[in-house]
PDB file of C-alpha atoms in Angstrom:
ATOM      1  CA  ASP A  22       0.774  12.327   4.447  1.00 84.00           C
ATOM      2  CA  ASP A  23       0.387   8.590   4.864  1.00 92.00           C
ATOM      3  CA  PHE A  24      -0.998   8.094   1.351  1.00 94.00           C
ATOM      4  CA  LEU A  25       2.041   9.780  -0.176  1.00 94.00           C
ATOM      5  CA  HIS A  26       4.486   7.780   1.936  1.00 95.00           C
ATOM      6  CA  ARG A  27       2.719   4.562   0.974  1.00 96.00           C
ATOM      7  CA  LEU A  28       3.242   5.443  -2.703  1.00 97.00           C
ATOM      8  CA  VAL A  29       6.898   6.399  -2.111  1.00 97.00           C
ATOM      9  CA  ASN A  30       7.505   3.057  -0.396  1.00 96.00           C
ATOM     10  CA  HIS A  31       5.894   1.255  -3.342  1.00 97.00           C
ATOM     11  CA  VAL A  32       8.221   3.057  -5.758  1.00 97.00           C
ATOM     12  CA  ARG A  33      11.249   2.288  -3.549  1.00 96.00           C
ATOM     13  CA  GLU A  34      10.324  -1.409  -3.429  1.00 96.00           C
ATOM     14  CA  THR A  35       9.713  -1.560  -7.174  1.00 96.00           C
ATOM     15  CA  PHE A  36      13.003   0.182  -7.940  1.00 96.00           C
ATOM     16  CA  GLY A  37      14.855  -2.115  -5.535  1.00 95.00           C
ATOM     17  CA  ALA A  38      13.302  -5.228  -7.075  1.00 96.00           C
ATOM     18  CA  GLN A  39      14.112  -4.096 -10.619  1.00 95.00           C
ATOM     19  CA  HIS A  40      17.645  -2.828 -10.021  1.00 95.00           C
ATOM     20  CA  GLY A  41      18.847  -4.391  -6.782  1.00 93.00           C
ATOM     21  CA  LEU A  42      19.579  -0.969  -5.329  1.00 93.00           C
ATOM     22  CA  GLU A  43      18.139   0.872  -2.335  1.00 92.00           C
ATOM     23  CA  LEU A  44      17.084   4.510  -2.691  1.00 92.00           C
ATOM     24  CA  ALA A  45      17.440   5.142   1.048  1.00 87.00           C
ATOM     25  CA  GLY A  46      21.145   5.841   0.628  1.00 86.00           C
ATOM     26  CA  SER A  47      20.527   8.908  -1.509  1.00 92.00           C
ATOM     27  CA  LYS A  48      18.657  11.846  -0.036  1.00 95.00           C
ATOM     28  CA  LEU A  49      18.444  13.441  -3.482  1.00 95.00           C
ATOM     29  CA  ALA A  50      16.924  10.297  -5.021  1.00 96.00           C
ATOM     30  CA  LEU A  51      14.404  10.081  -2.171  1.00 96.00           C
ATOM     31  CA  ARG A  52      13.472  13.769  -2.552  1.00 96.00           C
ATOM     32  CA  ARG A  53      12.992  13.361  -6.309  1.00 97.00           C
ATOM     33  CA  THR A  54      10.905  10.239  -5.709  1.00 97.00           C
ATOM     34  CA  LEU A  55       8.779  12.057  -3.119  1.00 97.00           C
ATOM     35  CA  ASN A  56       8.160  14.952  -5.522  1.00 97.00           C
ATOM     36  CA  ALA A  57       7.255  12.581  -8.369  1.00 97.00           C
ATOM     37  CA  CYS A  58       4.897  10.624  -6.098  1.00 97.00           C
ATOM     38  CA  GLU A  59       3.213  13.837  -4.940  1.00 95.00           C
ATOM     39  CA  HIS A  60       2.532  14.676  -8.575  1.00 96.00           C
ATOM     40  CA  VAL A  61       1.234  11.154  -9.309  1.00 96.00           C
ATOM     41  CA  LYS A  62      -1.059  11.208  -6.258  1.00 95.00           C
ATOM     42  CA  LYS A  63      -2.613  14.439  -7.539  1.00 93.00           C
ATOM     43  CA  GLN A  64      -2.930  13.042 -11.067  1.00 95.00           C
ATOM     44  CA  LEU A  65      -4.682   9.909  -9.817  1.00 95.00           C
ATOM     45  CA  SER A  66      -7.427  12.111  -8.367  1.00 92.00           C
ATOM     46  CA  SER A  67      -8.515  12.930 -11.909  1.00 93.00           C
ATOM     47  CA  THR A  68      -7.098  10.150 -14.111  1.00 96.00           C
ATOM     48  CA  ALA A  69      -7.143   6.352 -13.998  1.00 97.00           C
ATOM     49  CA  LYS A  70      -3.383   5.967 -14.506  1.00 98.00           C
ATOM     50  CA  ALA A  71      -0.244   8.059 -14.009  1.00 98.00           C
ATOM     51  CA  SER A  72       3.439   7.590 -14.768  1.00 97.00           C
ATOM     52  CA  ILE A  73       6.543   8.220 -12.748  1.00 97.00           C
ATOM     53  CA  GLN A  74       9.612   9.030 -14.796  1.00 96.00           C
ATOM     54  CA  LEU A  75      12.868   9.811 -13.038  1.00 96.00           C
ATOM     55  CA  ASP A  76      15.967  10.265 -15.194  1.00 96.00           C
ATOM     56  CA  CYS A  77      19.290   9.257 -13.605  1.00 95.00           C
ATOM     57  CA  LEU A  78      17.581   8.457 -10.331  1.00 95.00           C
ATOM     58  CA  ILE A  79      20.611   6.706  -8.880  1.00 93.00           C
ATOM     59  CA  GLU A  80      23.836   5.488 -10.496  1.00 90.00           C
ATOM     60  CA  ASP A  81      22.694   6.860 -13.880  1.00 92.00           C
ATOM     61  CA  ILE A  82      19.657   4.554 -13.867  1.00 96.00           C
ATOM     62  CA  ASP A  83      16.513   5.952 -15.440  1.00 96.00           C
ATOM     63  CA  PHE A  84      13.352   4.749 -13.743  1.00 97.00           C
ATOM     64  CA  VAL A  85       9.878   4.631 -15.245  1.00 97.00           C
ATOM     65  CA  MET A  86       6.749   3.024 -13.862  1.00 97.00           C
ATOM     66  CA  SER A  87       2.998   3.455 -14.091  1.00 97.00           C
ATOM     67  CA  VAL A  88       0.549   3.397 -11.228  1.00 97.00           C
ATOM     68  CA  SER A  89      -3.171   2.952 -11.723  1.00 98.00           C
ATOM     69  CA  ARG A  90      -5.766   4.448  -9.422  1.00 97.00           C
ATOM     70  CA  ASP A  91      -6.852   0.904  -8.525  1.00 97.00           C
ATOM     71  CA  GLU A  92      -3.278  -0.037  -7.523  1.00 97.00           C
ATOM     72  CA  PHE A  93      -2.957   3.115  -5.444  1.00 97.00           C
ATOM     73  CA  GLU A  94      -6.292   2.491  -3.724  1.00 96.00           C
ATOM     74  CA  ASN A  95      -5.415  -1.147  -3.017  1.00 96.00           C
ATOM     75  CA  MET A  96      -2.057  -0.239  -1.471  1.00 96.00           C
ATOM     76  CA  CYS A  97      -3.771   2.370   0.723  1.00 96.00           C
ATOM     77  CA  MET A  98      -7.005   0.546   1.600  1.00 95.00           C
ATOM     78  CA  ASP A  99      -6.097   0.130   5.277  1.00 96.00           C
ATOM     79  CA  LEU A 100      -5.463   3.887   5.464  1.00 95.00           C
ATOM     80  CA  PHE A 101      -8.853   4.622   3.909  1.00 94.00           C
ATOM     81  CA  ILE A 102     -10.577   2.364   6.421  1.00 93.00           C
ATOM     82  CA  ARG A 103      -8.639   3.893   9.333  1.00 94.00           C
ATOM     83  CA  MET A 104      -9.589   7.368   8.080  1.00 90.00           C
ATOM     84  CA  LEU A 105     -13.275   6.576   8.640  1.00 92.00           C
ATOM     85  CA  GLU A 106     -13.011   6.144  12.416  1.00 94.00           C
ATOM     86  CA  PRO A 107     -12.710   9.902  13.121  1.00 92.00           C
ATOM     87  CA  VAL A 108     -15.858  10.443  11.041  1.00 92.00           C
ATOM     88  CA  TYR A 109     -17.798   8.030  13.229  1.00 94.00           C
ATOM     89  CA  GLN A 110     -16.222   9.574  16.340  1.00 95.00           C
ATOM     90  CA  VAL A 111     -17.339  13.076  15.329  1.00 91.00           C
ATOM     91  CA  LEU A 112     -20.880  11.824  14.773  1.00 94.00           C
ATOM     92  CA  ARG A 113     -20.876  10.178  18.225  1.00 95.00           C
ATOM     93  CA  ASP A 114     -19.320  13.203  19.952  1.00 93.00           C
ATOM     94  CA  ALA A 115     -21.828  15.572  18.343  1.00 91.00           C
ATOM     95  CA  ASN A 116     -24.682  13.163  19.099  1.00 94.00           C
ATOM     96  CA  VAL A 117     -25.725  13.385  15.444  1.00 93.00           C
ATOM     97  CA  GLU A 118     -27.167  10.611  13.295  1.00 93.00           C
ATOM     98  CA  LYS A 119     -25.722  10.025   9.817  1.00 92.00           C
ATOM     99  CA  HIS A 120     -29.002  10.990   8.146  1.00 91.00           C
ATOM    100  CA  GLN A 121     -28.897  14.407   9.859  1.00 93.00           C
ATOM    101  CA  VAL A 122     -25.726  15.441   8.007  1.00 93.00           C
ATOM    102  CA  ASP A 123     -26.444  17.000   4.637  1.00 92.00           C
ATOM    103  CA  HIS A 124     -23.281  19.010   3.923  1.00 91.00           C
ATOM    104  CA  VAL A 125     -19.580  18.382   4.615  1.00 90.00           C
ATOM    105  CA  ILE A 126     -16.590  20.557   3.811  1.00 87.00           C
ATOM    106  CA  LEU A 127     -13.539  18.503   2.876  1.00 88.00           C
ATOM    107  CA  ALA A 128     -10.078  20.023   3.225  1.00 83.00           C
ATOM    108  CA  GLY A 129      -6.587  18.928   2.337  1.00 79.00           C
ATOM    109  CA  GLY A 130      -5.011  17.032  -0.529  1.00 76.00           C
ATOM    110  CA  SER A 131      -6.326  13.640   0.541  1.00 83.00           C
ATOM    111  CA  ALA A 132      -9.894  14.944   0.384  1.00 86.00           C
ATOM    112  CA  LYS A 133      -9.543  14.986  -3.403  1.00 86.00           C
ATOM    113  CA  ILE A 134      -8.826  11.254  -3.583  1.00 92.00           C
ATOM    114  CA  PRO A 135     -11.890   9.666  -5.214  1.00 93.00           C
ATOM    115  CA  ARG A 136     -11.887   6.657  -2.849  1.00 94.00           C
ATOM    116  CA  VAL A 137     -12.056   9.001   0.159  1.00 93.00           C
ATOM    117  CA  GLN A 138     -15.111  10.696  -1.317  1.00 92.00           C
ATOM    118  CA  GLN A 139     -16.676   7.344  -2.214  1.00 94.00           C
ATOM    119  CA  LEU A 140     -16.274   5.949   1.294  1.00 94.00           C
ATOM    120  CA  LEU A 141     -17.664   9.128   2.839  1.00 94.00           C
ATOM    121  CA  SER A 142     -20.610   8.945   0.437  1.00 93.00           C
ATOM    122  CA  GLN A 143     -21.328   5.419   1.648  1.00 94.00           C
ATOM    123  CA  ILE A 144     -21.405   6.623   5.253  1.00 92.00           C
ATOM    124  CA  LEU A 145     -23.307   9.843   4.477  1.00 94.00           C
ATOM    125  CA  PRO A 146     -25.300   9.045   1.315  1.00 91.00           C
ATOM    126  CA  GLN A 147     -27.529  12.142   1.370  1.00 90.00           C
ATOM    127  CA  CYS A 148     -24.589  14.470   1.922  1.00 91.00           C
ATOM    128  CA  THR A 149     -23.017  16.914  -0.521  1.00 91.00           C
ATOM    129  CA  PHE A 150     -19.292  17.492  -0.298  1.00 91.00           C
ATOM    130  CA  ASN A 151     -17.656  20.872  -0.747  1.00 89.00           C
ATOM    131  CA  LEU A 152     -14.037  20.763  -1.916  1.00 85.00           C
ATOM    132  CA  SER A 153     -13.759  24.314  -3.193  1.00 85.00           C
ATOM    133  CA  LEU A 154     -12.840  26.218  -0.031  1.00 83.00           C
ATOM    134  CA  PRO A 155      -9.177  26.919   0.845  1.00 84.00           C
ATOM    135  CA  ALA A 156      -7.885  24.315   3.306  1.00 80.00           C
ATOM    136  CA  ASP A 157      -6.000  26.847   5.456  1.00 85.00           C
ATOM    137  CA  GLU A 158      -9.130  28.959   5.880  1.00 86.00           C
ATOM    138  CA  ILE A 159     -11.279  25.967   6.791  1.00 84.00           C
ATOM    139  CA  ILE A 160      -8.774  24.717   9.351  1.00 84.00           C
ATOM    140  CA  ALA A 161      -8.418  28.188  10.920  1.00 89.00           C
ATOM    141  CA  GLN A 162     -12.201  28.591  11.175  1.00 87.00           C
ATOM    142  CA  GLY A 163     -12.575  25.119  12.653  1.00 84.00           C
ATOM    143  CA  ALA A 164      -9.897  25.845  15.238  1.00 88.00           C
ATOM    144  CA  ALA A 165     -11.627  29.124  16.156  1.00 91.00           C
ATOM    145  CA  ILE A 166     -14.988  27.369  16.590  1.00 88.00           C
ATOM    146  CA  TYR A 167     -13.385  24.662  18.705  1.00 84.00           C
ATOM    147  CA  ALA A 168     -11.571  27.235  20.865  1.00 90.00           C
ATOM    148  CA  SER A 169     -14.784  29.195  21.447  1.00 90.00           C
ATOM    149  CA  GLU A 170     -16.577  26.021  22.537  1.00 85.00           C
ATOM    150  CA  LEU A 171     -13.776  25.198  24.959  1.00 87.00           C
ATOM    151  CA  CYS A 172     -14.095  28.656  26.510  1.00 89.00           C
ATOM    152  CA  GLN A 173     -17.828  28.248  27.235  1.00 80.00           C
TER     153      GLN A 173
END
């Protein structure tokens, strides 16, 4: 996901600036960084700050850094803004006004990012958001509904 890759790139740049080395040359280092960033992204959905700690990341160098939710949101702000366009497009395509939407089901890991929920709340202030349904089930049901509408 774009949010995860943005965080991975931030870690790569920080590591490079601190140690003068590039992680791109080591697939193992990149995989470990990706896994650590995935964990941090999830943590930042429920905490204000998270740490990345990678022992012997490359050339026996231990790497530790903290990322705050604010830093993460700032580095991804353009992605958050871009994410809103499909919401507006769905409203236009369905010929529905924002005030007519009172319930939205959010699916996927990025749906748990507080800034995503905040921006959606600004667009749809009277709306409640459901995050408790399994993403795979929601996507399958949505695809089935879409397919049935195409067949009509």
